[in-house]
Amino acid sequence: MADTIASLTLSSVRLPLVTAISDAKVLTGRQKPMREVMFLFAEITTESGDGGIGFSYSKRAGGPGQYAHACEIAPEVIGEDPSDIGKLWTKLVWAGASVGRSGLSVQALAAIDVALWDLKAKRAGLGLAKLIGAHRDGVRTYNTSGGFLQAPIEEVVDNALRSLQAGIGGIKIKVGQPDWRTDLKRLTAVREAIGDDVPLMVDANQQWDRATATRMGRRLGEFDLVWIEEPLDAYDVEGHAEVARRLDTPIATGEMLTSVGEHLKLIDAGAADVLQPDAPRVGGITQFLKVAAHAEQRHLDLAPHFAMEIHLHLAAAYPGNDPWVEHFEWLDPLFDERLETRDGRMWLPDRPGLGITLSDQARAWTVAKTEFVR
């Protein structure tokens, strides 16, 4: 007889950031500085005592909504066979059908989906990447957390050099300031500090219009960038395709999209040279793998957004070109384990599943918790 899900515990965890974070959207008044990240954790236990953990997250807004929706649909998995992950994803999305199949609704069920994959890998005695089918044991990694716009350029340079010393392979900094000359000065300082051979990326966080993105992209050509990220509004598919055609520097985008269908539109339009899907945002690992399959068929580079604890495994299992994974140390306090960076790559842990366990600090930052039992 198949083992079944005996309990599911959902926790809403508020992670405070040491420094209020600003990107281009803050400097132009679209958003306020980010001071915290809200996490939704799902912990599944089976009748036989096996367990899995997964998470989703929300920045600036949406955390309480994710938690509330997850609590509404969570009873649907109790008593089910946890191995039937695709079936359970469909059951959960239909349980919340009135709020759609993208956005907050799938972000809420993503935490459960990730926990099911973690459980499945643990029961097999494998790391998640090995369960899916790893193509590499380490993935190229670049740091983002040290390059935000609230930091003076001297701090950004110091952060970049420390990241390289820690074995991280590339550096990404934020651009999109009101005065474009400030962007060029900051970028020049970073490139001079890290040298010509270190991979360097920039992220405009949806700041520019099409004409500005084209002009800035041409100005940035001298820096030999790996990519220019989100030059336009995330949902301007035609605009991203137009800019991608005009520039030699690759265009990266996709992190804000919350469904497979949205990613397919981006891919079909030729709007991304580097696709940046986010498993917690797109509905979990089940949906991420669908996006990745389409990206590989179009020979796109892959660079999943944020949540390196999940995305390291998914990038390692990508059959296409050697992908990138984004390094953020923000989540470190939430887990007892640390991921290894060495020789420009992030390496798969030898622990089963995702290889993470919640820390005492994560428990202390929990603001709401609900358990569902059989």
CSV table of N, CA and C in Angstrom, one decimal, residues 23-89:
chain,number,residue,atom,x,y,z
A,23,ASP,N,16.7,49.4,-5.7
A,23,ASP,CA,17.1,49.3,-7.1
A,23,ASP,C,16.5,50.4,-7.9
A,24,ALA,N,16.5,50.4,-9.2
A,24,ALA,CA,16.0,51.5,-10.0
A,24,ALA,C,14.6,51.9,-9.7
A,25,LYS,N,13.7,50.9,-9.4
A,25,LYS,CA,12.3,51.2,-9.1
A,25,LYS,C,12.1,52.1,-7.9
A,26,VAL,N,13.1,52.0,-7.0
A,26,VAL,CA,13.0,52.8,-5.8
A,26,VAL,C,13.5,54.2,-6.1
A,27,LEU,N,14.6,54.4,-6.8
A,27,LEU,CA,15.1,55.7,-7.1
A,27,LEU,C,14.2,56.5,-7.9
A,28,THR,N,13.3,55.9,-8.7
A,28,THR,CA,12.4,56.6,-9.5
A,28,THR,C,11.0,56.7,-8.9
A,29,GLY,N,10.8,56.2,-7.7
A,29,GLY,CA,9.6,56.4,-6.9
A,29,GLY,C,8.5,55.3,-7.2
A,30,ARG,N,8.8,54.3,-7.9
A,30,ARG,CA,7.8,53.3,-8.2
A,30,ARG,C,7.6,52.4,-7.0
A,31,GLN,N,8.6,52.2,-6.2
A,31,GLN,CA,8.5,51.3,-5.0
A,31,GLN,C,9.3,51.9,-3.9
A,32,LYS,N,9.0,51.4,-2.7
A,32,LYS,CA,9.8,51.8,-1.5
A,32,LYS,C,11.0,50.9,-1.3
A,33,PRO,N,12.0,51.3,-0.6
A,33,PRO,CA,13.1,50.3,-0.3
A,33,PRO,C,12.6,49.0,0.4
A,34,MET,N,13.2,47.9,0.1
A,34,MET,CA,12.8,46.6,0.6
A,34,MET,C,13.6,46.4,1.9
A,35,ARG,N,12.8,46.1,2.9
A,35,ARG,CA,13.4,45.9,4.3
A,35,ARG,C,13.2,44.5,4.8
A,36,GLU,N,12.4,43.7,4.1
A,36,GLU,CA,12.2,42.4,4.6
A,36,GLU,C,11.7,41.5,3.4
A,37,VAL,N,11.8,40.2,3.6
A,37,VAL,CA,11.3,39.2,2.6
A,37,VAL,C,10.4,38.3,3.4
A,38,MET,N,9.2,38.0,2.9
A,38,MET,CA,8.3,37.1,3.6
A,38,MET,C,8.4,35.7,2.9
A,39,PHE,N,8.5,34.7,3.7
A,39,PHE,CA,8.6,33.3,3.2
A,39,PHE,C,7.4,32.5,3.7
A,40,LEU,N,7.0,31.6,2.8
A,40,LEU,CA,6.0,30.6,3.1
A,40,LEU,C,6.7,29.2,3.0
A,41,PHE,N,6.7,28.6,4.2
A,41,PHE,CA,7.3,27.3,4.3
A,41,PHE,C,6.3,26.2,4.4
A,42,ALA,N,6.5,25.1,3.7
A,42,ALA,CA,5.6,23.9,3.7
A,42,ALA,C,6.4,22.7,4.2
A,43,GLU,N,6.0,22.1,5.2
A,43,GLU,CA,6.6,20.9,5.8
A,43,GLU,C,5.6,19.7,5.7
A,44,ILE,N,6.0,18.7,4.9
A,44,ILE,CA,5.1,17.5,4.7
A,44,ILE,C,5.7,16.3,5.5
A,45,THR,N,4.8,15.6,6.1
A,45,THR,CA,5.2,14.3,6.8
A,45,THR,C,4.2,13.2,6.3
A,46,THR,N,4.8,12.1,6.0
A,46,THR,CA,4.0,10.9,5.6
A,46,THR,C,3.6,10.0,6.8
A,47,GLU,N,2.7,9.1,6.5
A,47,GLU,CA,2.3,8.1,7.6
A,47,GLU,C,3.5,7.3,8.1
A,48,SER,N,4.5,7.1,7.2
A,48,SER,CA,5.7,6.3,7.6
A,48,SER,C,6.8,7.2,8.3
A,49,GLY,N,6.5,8.5,8.3
A,49,GLY,CA,7.5,9.4,9.0
A,49,GLY,C,8.5,10.1,8.2
A,50,ASP,N,8.4,9.9,6.8
A,50,ASP,CA,9.3,10.7,5.9
A,50,ASP,C,8.8,12.1,5.9
A,51,GLY,N,9.8,13.0,5.6
A,51,GLY,CA,9.4,14.4,5.5
A,51,GLY,C,10.0,15.2,4.4
A,52,GLY,N,9.4,16.3,4.0
A,52,GLY,CA,9.9,17.1,2.9
A,52,GLY,C,9.6,18.6,3.3
A,53,ILE,N,10.5,19.5,2.8
A,53,ILE,CA,10.3,20.9,3.0
A,53,ILE,C,10.4,21.7,1.7
A,54,GLY,N,9.6,22.7,1.6
A,54,GLY,CA,9.6,23.6,0.5
A,54,GLY,C,9.3,25.0,0.9
A,55,PHE,N,9.6,25.9,0.0
A,55,PHE,CA,9.2,27.3,0.3
A,55,PHE,C,8.9,28.1,-0.9
A,56,SER,N,8.2,29.2,-0.7
A,56,SER,CA,8.0,30.2,-1.7
A,56,SER,C,8.3,31.6,-0.9
A,57,TYR,N,8.2,32.7,-1.6
A,57,TYR,CA,8.5,33.9,-1.0
A,57,TYR,C,7.8,35.1,-1.6
A,58,SER,N,7.8,36.2,-1.0
A,58,SER,CA,7.2,37.4,-1.5
A,58,SER,C,8.0,38.7,-1.1
A,59,LYS,N,8.3,39.6,-2.0
A,59,LYS,CA,9.0,40.8,-1.6
A,59,LYS,C,8.1,42.0,-1.7
A,60,ARG,N,8.1,42.8,-0.6
A,60,ARG,CA,7.3,44.0,-0.4
A,60,ARG,C,5.9,43.8,-0.1
A,61,ALA,N,5.2,42.9,-0.8
A,61,ALA,CA,3.8,42.6,-0.6
A,61,ALA,C,3.4,41.2,-1.0
A,62,GLY,N,2.4,40.7,-0.4
A,62,GLY,CA,1.9,39.4,-0.9
A,62,GLY,C,2.1,38.2,0.1
A,63,GLY,N,3.0,38.4,1.0
A,63,GLY,CA,3.3,37.3,2.0
A,63,GLY,C,2.1,36.8,2.7
A,64,PRO,N,1.3,37.7,3.4
A,64,PRO,CA,0.1,37.2,4.1
A,64,PRO,C,-0.9,36.5,3.1
A,65,GLY,N,-1.0,37.1,1.9
A,65,GLY,CA,-1.9,36.5,0.9
A,65,GLY,C,-1.5,35.1,0.5
A,66,GLN,N,-0.2,34.9,0.3
A,66,GLN,CA,0.3,33.5,-0.1
A,66,GLN,C,-0.1,32.6,1.0
A,67,TYR,N,0.2,33.0,2.3
A,67,TYR,CA,-0.1,32.1,3.4
A,67,TYR,C,-1.6,31.8,3.5
A,68,ALA,N,-2.4,32.8,3.4
A,68,ALA,CA,-3.9,32.6,3.5
A,68,ALA,C,-4.4,31.6,2.4
A,69,HIS,N,-3.9,31.8,1.2
A,69,HIS,CA,-4.4,30.9,0.1
A,69,HIS,C,-3.8,29.5,0.3
A,70,ALA,N,-2.6,29.4,0.7
A,70,ALA,CA,-2.0,28.0,1.0
A,70,ALA,C,-2.8,27.3,2.0
A,71,CYS,N,-3.3,28.0,3.0
A,71,CYS,CA,-4.1,27.4,4.1
A,71,CYS,C,-5.4,27.0,3.6
A,72,GLU,N,-6.0,27.7,2.6
A,72,GLU,CA,-7.3,27.3,2.0
A,72,GLU,C,-7.2,26.0,1.2
A,73,ILE,N,-6.1,25.8,0.5
A,73,ILE,CA,-6.0,24.6,-0.4
A,73,ILE,C,-5.2,23.5,0.2
A,74,ALA,N,-4.5,23.7,1.3
A,74,ALA,CA,-3.6,22.6,1.9
A,74,ALA,C,-4.3,21.3,2.2
A,75,PRO,N,-5.6,21.3,2.7
A,75,PRO,CA,-6.3,20.1,3.0
A,75,PRO,C,-6.4,19.1,1.8
A,76,GLU,N,-6.3,19.6,0.6
A,76,GLU,CA,-6.4,18.8,-0.6
A,76,GLU,C,-5.4,17.7,-0.7
A,77,VAL,N,-4.2,17.9,-0.1
A,77,VAL,CA,-3.1,16.9,-0.2
A,77,VAL,C,-3.1,15.9,0.9
A,78,ILE,N,-3.8,16.1,2.0
A,78,ILE,CA,-3.8,15.2,3.1
A,78,ILE,C,-4.5,13.9,2.7
A,79,GLY,N,-3.8,12.8,3.0
A,79,GLY,CA,-4.2,11.4,2.6
A,79,GLY,C,-3.8,11.0,1.2
A,80,GLU,N,-3.2,11.9,0.5
A,80,GLU,CA,-2.8,11.6,-0.9
A,80,GLU,C,-1.4,10.9,-0.9
A,81,ASP,N,-1.1,10.2,-2.0
A,81,ASP,CA,0.2,9.7,-2.3
A,81,ASP,C,1.1,10.8,-2.7
A,82,PRO,N,2.2,11.1,-1.9
A,82,PRO,CA,3.1,12.2,-2.2
A,82,PRO,C,3.9,12.0,-3.5
A,83,SER,N,4.0,10.8,-4.0
A,83,SER,CA,4.7,10.6,-5.2
A,83,SER,C,4.0,11.1,-6.5
A,84,ASP,N,2.7,11.3,-6.4
A,84,ASP,CA,1.9,11.8,-7.5
A,84,ASP,C,1.9,13.3,-7.6
A,85,ILE,N,3.1,13.8,-7.8
A,85,ILE,CA,3.3,15.3,-7.7
A,85,ILE,C,2.5,16.0,-8.8
A,86,GLY,N,2.6,15.6,-10.0
A,86,GLY,CA,1.8,16.3,-11.0
A,86,GLY,C,0.3,16.3,-10.8
A,87,LYS,N,-0.2,15.1,-10.3
A,87,LYS,CA,-1.6,15.0,-10.0
A,87,LYS,C,-2.0,16.0,-8.9
A,88,LEU,N,-1.1,16.1,-7.9
A,88,LEU,CA,-1.4,17.0,-6.7
A,88,LEU,C,-1.3,18.5,-7.1
A,89,TRP,N,-0.4,18.8,-8.0
A,89,TRP,CA,-0.3,20.2,-8.5
A,89,TRP,C,-1.6,20.6,-9.2
